[in-house]
Amino acid sequence: MTFGVTVCCMVLAMVMSFDVRVYGEKQVPCIFIFGDSLADNGNNNALVTKAKANYQPYGVDFPAGATGRFSNGRNAVDIIGELLGFNESIKPFPIANGRDILNGVNYASGAAGIRDETGLQQGDRISMNRQLQNHETVVIGISKVLGNTSATTSSSSYLSKCMYLVGMGNNDYVNNYYMPQFYTTSLQYTPHQYATLLIQQFSHQLRTLYKLGARKIAVNGLGQIGCTPKELATYGKNGSECVQFINDEVQLFNDKLKLLVDELNSNLTNANFIYVNTSGIQSTDPALTGFRVVDTPCCEVGSNDDLGTCLPLKSPCPNRSEYVFWDAIHPTEALNIITATRSYKSLSPYDAYPIDISTLAQL
């Protein structure tokens, strides 16, 4: 699906002007981030895992260099934070302490998934369930920082005003369902059954987040996994621009997730969940948004492994703003800008449902 030329040109103008960063007043007091390598900003650095990005050329365009972000520059959640008025990135869980946690915490972990076993073949990772456990620890810490007098009331009020960005499920396909050499899920479940199972587990996790005080929750749908260089190298194009069966099967999850958002909003008091249509946003015609290379990584990746990450210390492409993909899985900062800006402020009625992040922040 390709959106109109007018929308595409507006996005291109955003990309070209986004280096001028103007931070206004914070629209929410804090941001809590749950997710995988698309949002990881250092949580995996000290883990025993292959899923790491704390080495060059990662971070070549990020001021602090290779921090653990799986990109050449900022992640989409970094940019959303800026749009929400935060002049510093939300700190990863291992180094967030003291009053830092009042600004929020990033719990995202490369290779993590909704299911606990997802990503096991890469080593340690912090699954969604473990991220929620870490958040529970932080919630207790926030109560202590805010003071002991009526701490429960004050902390719950504070947490209800924060923004919660949740993006999970990519690895449950990439590092689980589509890896039958390591996992049995594709043998146990049809694509419809697996999507249903994931949504059931994710629903329980999102309800746990709600019980921990979250009221403004933006949940990302999965991207076009079948368009990544990794999956193209594995399955081939077969006359299509992407691996269509993968995108079709992942869309089953997205469709059910949008329905889950409605269910949670109907059944949980004062809950405000929104669905961010990542796949739809990223399906905009790449040529109309300034991209020239859509199926090749900007950095050099290994050819004999399933990681899809950059080889250490190899020089990346010089024209990074023209590439959709940084490595064989993760987007460049240029695509992250588009995803973040349209998640924050919809340019199409299909970008977010029922409202976008900017409107959610005002509730």
mmCIF file of C-alpha atoms in Angstrom:
data_model
loop_
_atom_site.group_PDB
_atom_site.id
_atom_site.type_symbol
_atom_site.label_atom_id
_atom_site.label_comp_id
_atom_site.label_asym_id
_atom_site.label_seq_id
_atom_site.Cartn_x
_atom_site.Cartn_y
_atom_site.Cartn_z
ATOM 1 C CA MET A 1 0.000 0.000 0.000
ATOM 2 C CA THR A 2 1.408 3.405 -1.029
ATOM 3 C CA PHE A 3 0.230 6.632 0.556
ATOM 4 C CA GLY A 4 -0.336 9.844 -1.365
ATOM 5 C CA VAL A 5 2.465 11.944 -2.812
ATOM 6 C CA THR A 6 1.463 14.891 -0.615
ATOM 7 C CA VAL A 7 2.001 12.900 2.587
ATOM 8 C CA CYS A 8 5.308 11.534 1.274
ATOM 9 C CA CYS A 9 6.588 15.009 0.452
ATOM 10 C CA MET A 10 5.623 16.226 3.920
ATOM 11 C CA VAL A 11 7.604 13.362 5.445
ATOM 12 C CA LEU A 12 10.599 14.120 3.232
ATOM 13 C CA ALA A 13 10.499 17.738 4.386
ATOM 14 C CA MET A 14 10.479 16.511 7.993
ATOM 15 C CA VAL A 15 13.511 14.317 7.373
ATOM 16 C CA MET A 16 15.436 17.134 5.727
ATOM 17 C CA SER A 17 14.717 19.579 8.554
ATOM 18 C CA PHE A 18 14.898 17.312 11.594
ATOM 19 C CA ASP A 19 18.536 18.071 12.415
ATOM 20 C CA VAL A 20 17.313 21.385 13.853
ATOM 21 C CA ARG A 21 16.175 20.174 17.270
ATOM 22 C CA VAL A 22 14.040 22.490 19.331
ATOM 23 C CA TYR A 23 12.985 21.143 22.720
ATOM 24 C CA GLY A 24 9.853 22.582 24.229
ATOM 25 C CA GLU A 25 8.288 21.894 27.581
ATOM 26 C CA LYS A 26 7.937 18.227 28.424
ATOM 27 C CA GLN A 27 4.517 16.968 27.396
ATOM 28 C CA VAL A 28 4.699 14.058 29.859
ATOM 29 C CA PRO A 29 6.801 13.718 33.036
ATOM 30 C CA CYS A 30 8.484 10.469 31.996
ATOM 31 C CA ILE A 31 8.789 7.831 29.283
ATOM 32 C CA PHE A 32 9.079 4.098 29.823
ATOM 33 C CA ILE A 33 10.256 1.987 26.897
ATOM 34 C CA PHE A 34 9.715 -1.744 26.423
ATOM 35 C CA GLY A 35 10.966 -3.530 23.354
ATOM 36 C CA ASP A 36 13.660 -5.257 21.356
ATOM 37 C CA SER A 37 16.706 -4.164 19.350
ATOM 38 C CA LEU A 38 14.688 -1.456 17.588
ATOM 39 C CA ALA A 39 14.642 0.407 20.923
ATOM 40 C CA ASP A 40 17.625 -1.048 22.835
ATOM 41 C CA ASN A 41 20.053 1.712 23.839
ATOM 42 C CA GLY A 42 22.524 -0.284 25.893
ATOM 43 C CA ASN A 43 20.619 -2.869 27.933
ATOM 44 C CA ASN A 44 22.411 -5.743 26.181
ATOM 45 C CA ASN A 45 25.925 -4.319 26.497
ATOM 46 C CA ALA A 46 26.856 -6.324 29.603
ATOM 47 C CA LEU A 47 24.956 -9.481 28.694
ATOM 48 C CA VAL A 48 26.515 -12.683 27.385
ATOM 49 C CA THR A 49 24.882 -12.511 23.968
ATOM 50 C CA LYS A 50 25.554 -12.133 20.267
ATOM 51 C CA ALA A 51 22.797 -9.503 20.132
ATOM 52 C CA LYS A 52 24.987 -6.477 20.793
ATOM 53 C CA ALA A 53 25.668 -3.214 19.010
ATOM 54 C CA ASN A 54 28.181 -1.480 21.288
ATOM 55 C CA TYR A 55 30.944 -1.448 18.676
ATOM 56 C CA GLN A 56 31.782 0.473 15.531
ATOM 57 C CA PRO A 57 30.370 1.135 12.996
ATOM 58 C CA TYR A 58 27.163 1.255 15.080
ATOM 59 C CA GLY A 59 26.573 4.780 16.305
ATOM 60 C CA VAL A 60 28.665 6.380 13.551
ATOM 61 C CA ASP A 61 26.144 9.254 13.439
ATOM 62 C CA PHE A 62 25.257 9.275 17.135
ATOM 63 C CA PRO A 63 27.027 11.930 19.263
ATOM 64 C CA ALA A 64 28.110 9.410 21.928
ATOM 65 C CA GLY A 65 29.196 6.826 19.357
ATOM 66 C CA ALA A 66 28.458 3.119 19.758
ATOM 67 C CA THR A 67 26.144 3.015 22.778
ATOM 68 C CA GLY A 68 24.337 -0.236 22.052
ATOM 69 C CA ARG A 69 21.778 1.184 19.621
ATOM 70 C CA PHE A 70 21.298 -1.064 16.599
ATOM 71 C CA SER A 71 21.513 1.829 14.159
ATOM 72 C CA ASN A 72 23.881 4.409 12.719
ATOM 73 C CA GLY A 73 22.164 7.073 14.818
ATOM 74 C CA ARG A 74 19.058 7.531 16.909
ATOM 75 C CA ASN A 75 16.406 4.912 17.466
ATOM 76 C CA ALA A 76 12.787 5.815 16.779
ATOM 77 C CA VAL A 77 12.114 6.028 20.543
ATOM 78 C CA ASP A 78 14.940 8.571 20.903
ATOM 79 C CA ILE A 79 13.232 10.772 18.334
ATOM 80 C CA ILE A 80 9.790 10.338 19.891
ATOM 81 C CA GLY A 81 11.351 11.409 23.189
ATOM 82 C CA GLU A 82 12.659 14.586 21.542
ATOM 83 C CA LEU A 83 9.249 15.303 20.040
ATOM 84 C CA LEU A 84 7.748 14.906 23.524
ATOM 85 C CA GLY A 85 10.130 17.594 24.807
ATOM 86 C CA PHE A 86 12.951 15.512 26.322
ATOM 87 C CA ASN A 87 16.404 16.938 25.593
ATOM 88 C CA GLU A 88 18.206 13.772 26.691
ATOM 89 C CA SER A 89 17.600 10.149 25.758
ATOM 90 C CA ILE A 90 15.901 7.961 28.349
ATOM 91 C CA LYS A 91 18.584 5.975 30.170
ATOM 92 C CA PRO A 92 18.830 2.172 29.909
ATOM 93 C CA PHE A 93 17.842 0.186 32.983
ATOM 94 C CA PRO A 94 21.398 -0.771 34.149
ATOM 95 C CA ILE A 95 22.489 2.856 34.572
ATOM 96 C CA ALA A 96 19.192 4.520 35.527
ATOM 97 C CA ASN A 97 19.281 5.249 39.235
ATOM 98 C CA GLY A 98 18.425 7.875 41.823
ATOM 99 C CA ARG A 99 16.249 10.652 40.463
ATOM 100 C CA ASP A 100 17.046 9.569 36.891
ATOM 101 C CA ILE A 101 14.128 7.162 37.045
ATOM 102 C CA LEU A 102 11.689 10.063 37.374
ATOM 103 C CA ASN A 103 12.403 10.786 33.692
ATOM 104 C CA GLY A 104 11.640 7.174 32.786
ATOM 105 C CA VAL A 105 13.656 4.082 31.914
ATOM 106 C CA ASN A 106 14.448 2.176 28.727
ATOM 107 C CA TYR A 107 14.163 -1.602 29.274
ATOM 108 C CA ALA A 108 14.396 -2.694 25.616
ATOM 109 C CA SER A 109 16.674 -5.624 24.802
ATOM 110 C CA GLY A 110 17.973 -6.947 21.497
ATOM 111 C CA ALA A 111 16.630 -10.436 20.581
ATOM 112 C CA ALA A 112 13.870 -10.164 23.229
ATOM 113 C CA GLY A 113 10.323 -11.233 22.584
ATOM 114 C CA ILE A 114 6.877 -11.756 23.996
ATOM 115 C CA ARG A 115 7.767 -15.407 24.562
ATOM 116 C CA ASP A 116 10.493 -16.152 27.092
ATOM 117 C CA GLU A 117 12.394 -18.579 24.852
ATOM 118 C CA THR A 118 12.554 -16.197 21.891
ATOM 119 C CA GLY A 119 16.118 -15.262 20.939
ATOM 120 C CA LEU A 120 17.676 -17.989 23.095
ATOM 121 C CA GLN A 121 20.025 -19.075 20.301
ATOM 122 C CA GLN A 122 21.728 -15.667 20.465
ATOM 123 C CA GLY A 123 22.390 -15.824 24.186
ATOM 124 C CA ASP A 124 20.996 -13.809 27.059
ATOM 125 C CA ARG A 125 18.285 -11.229 26.442
ATOM 126 C CA ILE A 126 15.666 -9.515 28.551
ATOM 127 C CA SER A 127 12.242 -10.834 27.550
ATOM 128 C CA MET A 128 9.061 -8.799 27.935
ATOM 129 C CA ASN A 129 8.279 -10.640 31.162
ATOM 130 C CA ARG A 130 11.690 -9.764 32.584
ATOM 131 C CA GLN A 131 11.343 -6.169 31.412
ATOM 132 C CA LEU A 132 8.106 -5.950 33.376
ATOM 133 C CA GLN A 133 9.916 -7.331 36.426
ATOM 134 C CA ASN A 134 12.553 -4.612 36.030
ATOM 135 C CA HIS A 135 9.812 -2.020 35.723
ATOM 136 C CA GLU A 136 8.188 -3.218 38.937
ATOM 137 C CA THR A 137 11.508 -2.561 40.678
ATOM 138 C CA VAL A 138 11.605 0.945 39.202
ATOM 139 C CA VAL A 139 8.012 1.654 40.246
ATOM 140 C CA ILE A 140 8.975 0.843 43.845
ATOM 141 C CA GLY A 141 11.988 3.131 43.452
ATOM 142 C CA ILE A 142 9.821 5.988 42.178
ATOM 143 C CA SER A 143 7.592 5.692 45.249
ATOM 144 C CA LYS A 144 10.677 6.037 47.452
ATOM 145 C CA VAL A 145 12.079 8.982 45.486
ATOM 146 C CA LEU A 146 8.777 10.848 45.619
ATOM 147 C CA GLY A 147 8.637 10.400 49.375
ATOM 148 C CA ASN A 148 7.026 8.148 51.919
ATOM 149 C CA THR A 149 4.059 10.389 52.698
ATOM 150 C CA SER A 150 1.084 9.119 50.677
ATOM 151 C CA ALA A 151 3.679 7.527 48.414
ATOM 152 C CA THR A 152 1.234 5.104 46.837
ATOM 153 C CA THR A 153 -1.139 7.876 45.789
ATOM 154 C CA SER A 154 1.555 10.257 44.558
ATOM 155 C CA SER A 155 3.475 7.647 42.604
ATOM 156 C CA SER A 156 0.335 6.224 40.975
ATOM 157 C CA SER A 157 -0.732 9.710 39.929
ATOM 158 C CA TYR A 158 2.748 10.398 38.565
ATOM 159 C CA LEU A 159 2.959 7.115 36.659
ATOM 160 C CA SER A 160 -0.485 7.617 35.118
ATOM 161 C CA LYS A 161 0.770 10.765 33.381
ATOM 162 C CA CYS A 162 3.841 9.091 31.854
ATOM 163 C CA MET A 163 4.152 7.775 28.303
ATOM 164 C CA TYR A 164 4.726 4.055 27.764
ATOM 165 C CA LEU A 165 6.197 2.975 24.422
ATOM 166 C CA VAL A 166 5.898 -0.760 23.766
ATOM 167 C CA GLY A 167 7.224 -2.590 20.726
ATOM 168 C CA MET A 168 7.359 -6.378 20.988
ATOM 169 C CA GLY A 169 6.828 -9.358 18.708
ATOM 170 C CA ASN A 170 9.378 -8.925 15.910
ATOM 171 C CA ASN A 171 11.740 -11.477 17.406
ATOM 172 C CA ASP A 172 8.936 -13.919 18.079
ATOM 173 C CA TYR A 173 8.935 -14.294 14.311
ATOM 174 C CA VAL A 174 12.536 -13.514 13.276
ATOM 175 C CA ASN A 175 14.205 -15.316 16.191
ATOM 176 C CA ASN A 176 11.628 -18.001 16.814
ATOM 177 C CA TYR A 177 8.877 -18.911 14.332
ATOM 178 C CA TYR A 178 11.089 -18.579 11.245
ATOM 179 C CA MET A 179 13.966 -20.510 12.799
ATOM 180 C CA PRO A 180 12.753 -24.141 12.813
ATOM 181 C CA GLN A 181 16.338 -25.298 13.348
ATOM 182 C CA PHE A 182 16.107 -23.885 16.880
ATOM 183 C CA TYR A 183 12.389 -23.705 17.710
ATOM 184 C CA THR A 184 9.336 -25.923 17.226
ATOM 185 C CA THR A 185 6.680 -23.181 17.121
ATOM 186 C CA SER A 186 6.277 -23.312 13.325
ATOM 187 C CA LEU A 187 5.659 -27.051 13.615
ATOM 188 C CA GLN A 188 3.213 -26.693 16.497
ATOM 189 C CA TYR A 189 1.150 -23.743 15.257
ATOM 190 C CA THR A 190 -0.264 -22.458 11.993
ATOM 191 C CA PRO A 191 0.389 -18.742 11.354
ATOM 192 C CA HIS A 192 -3.143 -17.929 12.575
ATOM 193 C CA GLN A 193 -2.706 -20.006 15.732
ATOM 194 C CA TYR A 194 0.696 -18.495 16.469
ATOM 195 C CA ALA A 195 -0.560 -14.923 16.074
ATOM 196 C CA THR A 196 -3.442 -15.733 18.419
ATOM 197 C CA LEU A 197 -1.080 -17.277 20.972
ATOM 198 C CA LEU A 198 1.245 -14.251 20.880
ATOM 199 C CA ILE A 199 -1.659 -11.846 21.324
ATOM 200 C CA GLN A 200 -2.958 -13.824 24.308
ATOM 201 C CA GLN A 201 0.457 -13.650 25.974
ATOM 202 C CA PHE A 202 0.939 -9.995 25.024
ATOM 203 C CA SER A 203 -2.499 -9.138 26.398
ATOM 204 C CA HIS A 204 -1.523 -10.534 29.797
ATOM 205 C CA GLN A 205 1.719 -8.520 29.718
ATOM 206 C CA LEU A 206 -0.019 -5.274 28.770
ATOM 207 C CA ARG A 207 -2.523 -5.818 31.563
ATOM 208 C CA THR A 208 0.393 -6.270 33.971
ATOM 209 C CA LEU A 209 1.805 -2.957 32.762
ATOM 210 C CA TYR A 210 -1.577 -1.357 33.414
ATOM 211 C CA LYS A 211 -1.613 -2.799 36.954
ATOM 212 C CA LEU A 212 1.785 -1.157 37.511
ATOM 213 C CA GLY A 213 0.260 2.248 36.837
ATOM 214 C CA ALA A 214 0.474 2.723 33.057
ATOM 215 C CA ARG A 215 -2.439 4.616 31.491
ATOM 216 C CA LYS A 216 -0.946 6.119 28.302
ATOM 217 C CA ILE A 217 0.395 3.209 26.280
ATOM 218 C CA ALA A 218 1.483 3.357 22.627
ATOM 219 C CA VAL A 219 1.859 -0.168 21.235
ATOM 220 C CA ASN A 220 3.785 -0.608 17.989
ATOM 221 C CA GLY A 221 2.602 -3.013 15.364
ATOM 222 C CA LEU A 222 5.271 -5.130 13.696
ATOM 223 C CA GLY A 223 7.123 -3.793 10.677
ATOM 224 C CA GLN A 224 7.511 -5.336 7.247
ATOM 225 C CA ILE A 225 9.826 -8.125 8.336
ATOM 226 C CA GLY A 226 9.648 -9.729 4.908
ATOM 227 C CA CYS A 227 11.340 -6.689 3.366
ATOM 228 C CA THR A 228 14.501 -6.872 5.474
ATOM 229 C CA PRO A 229 17.749 -7.836 3.703
ATOM 230 C CA LYS A 230 18.092 -10.799 6.068
ATOM 231 C CA GLU A 231 14.808 -12.394 5.033
ATOM 232 C CA LEU A 232 15.368 -11.513 1.367
ATOM 233 C CA ALA A 233 18.723 -13.298 1.508
ATOM 234 C CA THR A 234 17.116 -16.308 3.187
ATOM 235 C CA TYR A 235 14.006 -16.745 1.042
ATOM 236 C CA GLY A 236 14.599 -14.668 -2.108
ATOM 237 C CA LYS A 237 12.176 -12.230 -3.715
ATOM 238 C CA ASN A 238 10.414 -14.692 -6.036
ATOM 239 C CA GLY A 239 9.231 -11.888 -8.280
ATOM 240 C CA SER A 240 8.144 -9.630 -5.432
ATOM 241 C CA GLU A 241 9.846 -6.727 -3.680
ATOM 242 C CA CYS A 242 9.600 -8.560 -0.347
ATOM 243 C CA VAL A 243 9.028 -12.026 1.062
ATOM 244 C CA GLN A 244 5.273 -11.756 0.847
ATOM 245 C CA PHE A 245 4.286 -14.779 2.928
ATOM 246 C CA ILE A 246 6.212 -13.367 5.898
ATOM 247 C CA ASN A 247 4.539 -9.970 5.642
ATOM 248 C CA ASP A 248 1.138 -11.662 5.322
ATOM 249 C CA GLU A 249 1.706 -13.822 8.396
ATOM 250 C CA VAL A 250 3.027 -10.933 10.472
ATOM 251 C CA GLN A 251 -0.012 -8.881 9.461
ATOM 252 C CA LEU A 252 -2.180 -11.470 11.203
ATOM 253 C CA PHE A 253 -0.517 -10.396 14.460
ATOM 254 C CA ASN A 254 -0.986 -6.698 13.645
ATOM 255 C CA ASP A 255 -4.686 -7.106 12.897
ATOM 256 C CA LYS A 256 -5.238 -8.922 16.183
ATOM 257 C CA LEU A 257 -3.161 -6.335 18.078
ATOM 258 C CA LYS A 258 -5.368 -3.504 16.840
ATOM 259 C CA LEU A 259 -8.416 -5.410 18.098
ATOM 260 C CA LEU A 260 -6.644 -5.950 21.428
ATOM 261 C CA VAL A 261 -6.205 -2.193 21.794
ATOM 262 C CA ASP A 262 -9.974 -1.762 21.532
ATOM 263 C CA GLU A 263 -10.560 -4.555 24.047
ATOM 264 C CA LEU A 264 -8.146 -3.134 26.612
ATOM 265 C CA ASN A 265 -9.570 0.371 26.287
ATOM 266 C CA SER A 266 -13.084 -1.001 26.789
ATOM 267 C CA ASN A 267 -12.311 -3.208 29.761
ATOM 268 C CA LEU A 268 -9.687 -1.296 31.775
ATOM 269 C CA THR A 269 -10.720 1.841 33.653
ATOM 270 C CA ASN A 270 -9.040 5.032 32.368
ATOM 271 C CA ALA A 271 -6.823 3.006 30.022
ATOM 272 C CA ASN A 272 -5.619 4.762 26.885
ATOM 273 C CA PHE A 273 -3.925 2.272 24.578
ATOM 274 C CA ILE A 274 -3.119 3.200 20.985
ATOM 275 C CA TYR A 275 -1.910 1.116 18.046
ATOM 276 C CA VAL A 276 0.937 2.474 15.907
ATOM 277 C CA ASN A 277 0.762 1.138 12.359
ATOM 278 C CA THR A 278 4.493 0.638 11.807
ATOM 279 C CA SER A 279 3.979 -1.553 8.757
ATOM 280 C CA GLY A 280 1.727 1.003 7.102
ATOM 281 C CA ILE A 281 4.095 3.872 7.833
ATOM 282 C CA GLN A 282 7.057 1.972 6.422
ATOM 283 C CA SER A 283 5.177 0.931 3.285
ATOM 284 C CA THR A 284 5.320 4.471 1.904
ATOM 285 C CA ASP A 285 7.047 4.461 -1.491
ATOM 286 C CA PRO A 286 10.762 4.718 -0.535
ATOM 287 C CA ALA A 287 11.631 6.766 -3.627
ATOM 288 C CA LEU A 288 9.178 9.479 -2.591
ATOM 289 C CA THR A 289 10.871 9.831 0.796
ATOM 290 C CA GLY A 290 14.416 10.149 -0.521
ATOM 291 C CA PHE A 291 15.583 6.546 -0.301
ATOM 292 C CA ARG A 292 17.517 5.021 -3.174
ATOM 293 C CA VAL A 293 18.622 1.685 -1.647
ATOM 294 C CA VAL A 294 15.846 -0.419 -0.139
ATOM 295 C CA ASP A 295 17.107 -4.014 -0.038
ATOM 296 C CA THR A 296 20.807 -3.782 0.861
ATOM 297 C CA PRO A 297 22.411 -2.981 4.238
ATOM 298 C CA CYS A 298 24.472 0.170 4.589
ATOM 299 C CA CYS A 299 27.082 -1.651 6.680
ATOM 300 C CA GLU A 300 28.882 -4.859 5.783
ATOM 301 C CA VAL A 301 27.245 -7.872 7.430
ATOM 302 C CA GLY A 302 28.375 -11.451 7.926
ATOM 303 C CA SER A 303 27.297 -13.903 5.241
ATOM 304 C CA ASN A 304 27.463 -17.124 7.237
ATOM 305 C CA ASP A 305 25.410 -16.349 10.334
ATOM 306 C CA ASP A 306 21.827 -15.529 11.279
ATOM 307 C CA LEU A 307 22.646 -12.316 13.119
ATOM 308 C CA GLY A 308 22.386 -9.803 10.304
ATOM 309 C CA THR A 309 24.465 -7.321 12.288
ATOM 310 C CA CYS A 310 27.384 -5.194 11.118
ATOM 311 C CA LEU A 311 30.870 -6.652 11.020
ATOM 312 C CA PRO A 312 33.092 -4.823 13.542
ATOM 313 C CA LEU A 313 35.156 -1.838 12.419
ATOM 314 C CA LYS A 314 34.127 -2.061 8.754
ATOM 315 C CA SER A 315 33.400 1.245 7.032
ATOM 316 C CA PRO A 316 29.684 1.763 6.289
ATOM 317 C CA CYS A 317 28.206 3.381 3.198
ATOM 318 C CA PRO A 318 28.764 7.162 3.038
ATOM 319 C CA ASN A 319 25.234 8.038 1.847
ATOM 320 C CA ARG A 320 23.373 6.664 4.850
ATOM 321 C CA SER A 321 20.318 8.901 4.427
ATOM 322 C CA GLU A 322 19.588 7.133 1.132
ATOM 323 C CA TYR A 323 19.455 3.659 2.712
ATOM 324 C CA VAL A 324 16.386 2.139 4.329
ATOM 325 C CA PHE A 325 18.406 -0.475 6.218
ATOM 326 C CA TRP A 326 21.495 0.064 8.333
ATOM 327 C CA ASP A 327 22.307 -3.652 8.769
ATOM 328 C CA ALA A 328 20.389 -6.680 7.492
ATOM 329 C CA ILE A 329 17.540 -6.177 9.987
ATOM 330 C CA HIS A 330 17.527 -2.699 11.509
ATOM 331 C CA PRO A 331 16.599 0.629 9.892
ATOM 332 C CA THR A 332 18.821 3.649 9.421
ATOM 333 C CA GLU A 333 18.238 6.789 11.428
ATOM 334 C CA ALA A 334 16.641 8.239 8.275
ATOM 335 C CA LEU A 335 13.839 5.660 8.366
ATOM 336 C CA ASN A 336 13.598 5.958 12.157
ATOM 337 C CA ILE A 337 12.849 9.664 11.709
ATOM 338 C CA ILE A 338 9.927 8.877 9.430
ATOM 339 C CA THR A 339 8.581 6.158 11.723
ATOM 340 C CA ALA A 340 8.906 8.352 14.820
ATOM 341 C CA THR A 341 7.450 11.552 13.362
ATOM 342 C CA ARG A 342 4.417 9.791 11.931
ATOM 343 C CA SER A 343 3.914 7.805 15.149
ATOM 344 C CA TYR A 344 3.968 11.057 17.079
ATOM 345 C CA LYS A 345 1.843 13.085 14.654
ATOM 346 C CA SER A 346 -0.160 11.103 12.115
ATOM 347 C CA LEU A 347 0.118 12.261 8.512
ATOM 348 C CA SER A 348 -2.382 9.643 7.405
ATOM 349 C CA PRO A 349 -5.513 8.404 9.187
ATOM 350 C CA TYR A 350 -3.937 4.944 9.053
ATOM 351 C CA ASP A 351 -0.726 5.848 10.930
ATOM 352 C CA ALA A 352 -2.102 5.404 14.460
ATOM 353 C CA TYR A 353 -5.356 4.237 16.042
ATOM 354 C CA PRO A 354 -7.491 5.601 17.592
ATOM 355 C CA ILE A 355 -5.220 8.616 18.147
ATOM 356 C CA ASP A 356 -1.536 9.413 17.711
ATOM 357 C CA ILE A 357 1.140 9.833 20.375
ATOM 358 C CA SER A 358 0.943 13.645 20.424
ATOM 359 C CA THR A 359 -2.777 13.461 21.235
ATOM 360 C CA LEU A 360 -2.229 10.660 23.753
ATOM 361 C CA ALA A 361 0.289 12.847 25.595
ATOM 362 C CA GLN A 362 -2.353 15.553 26.069
ATOM 363 C CA LEU A 363 -4.925 13.287 27.742
#
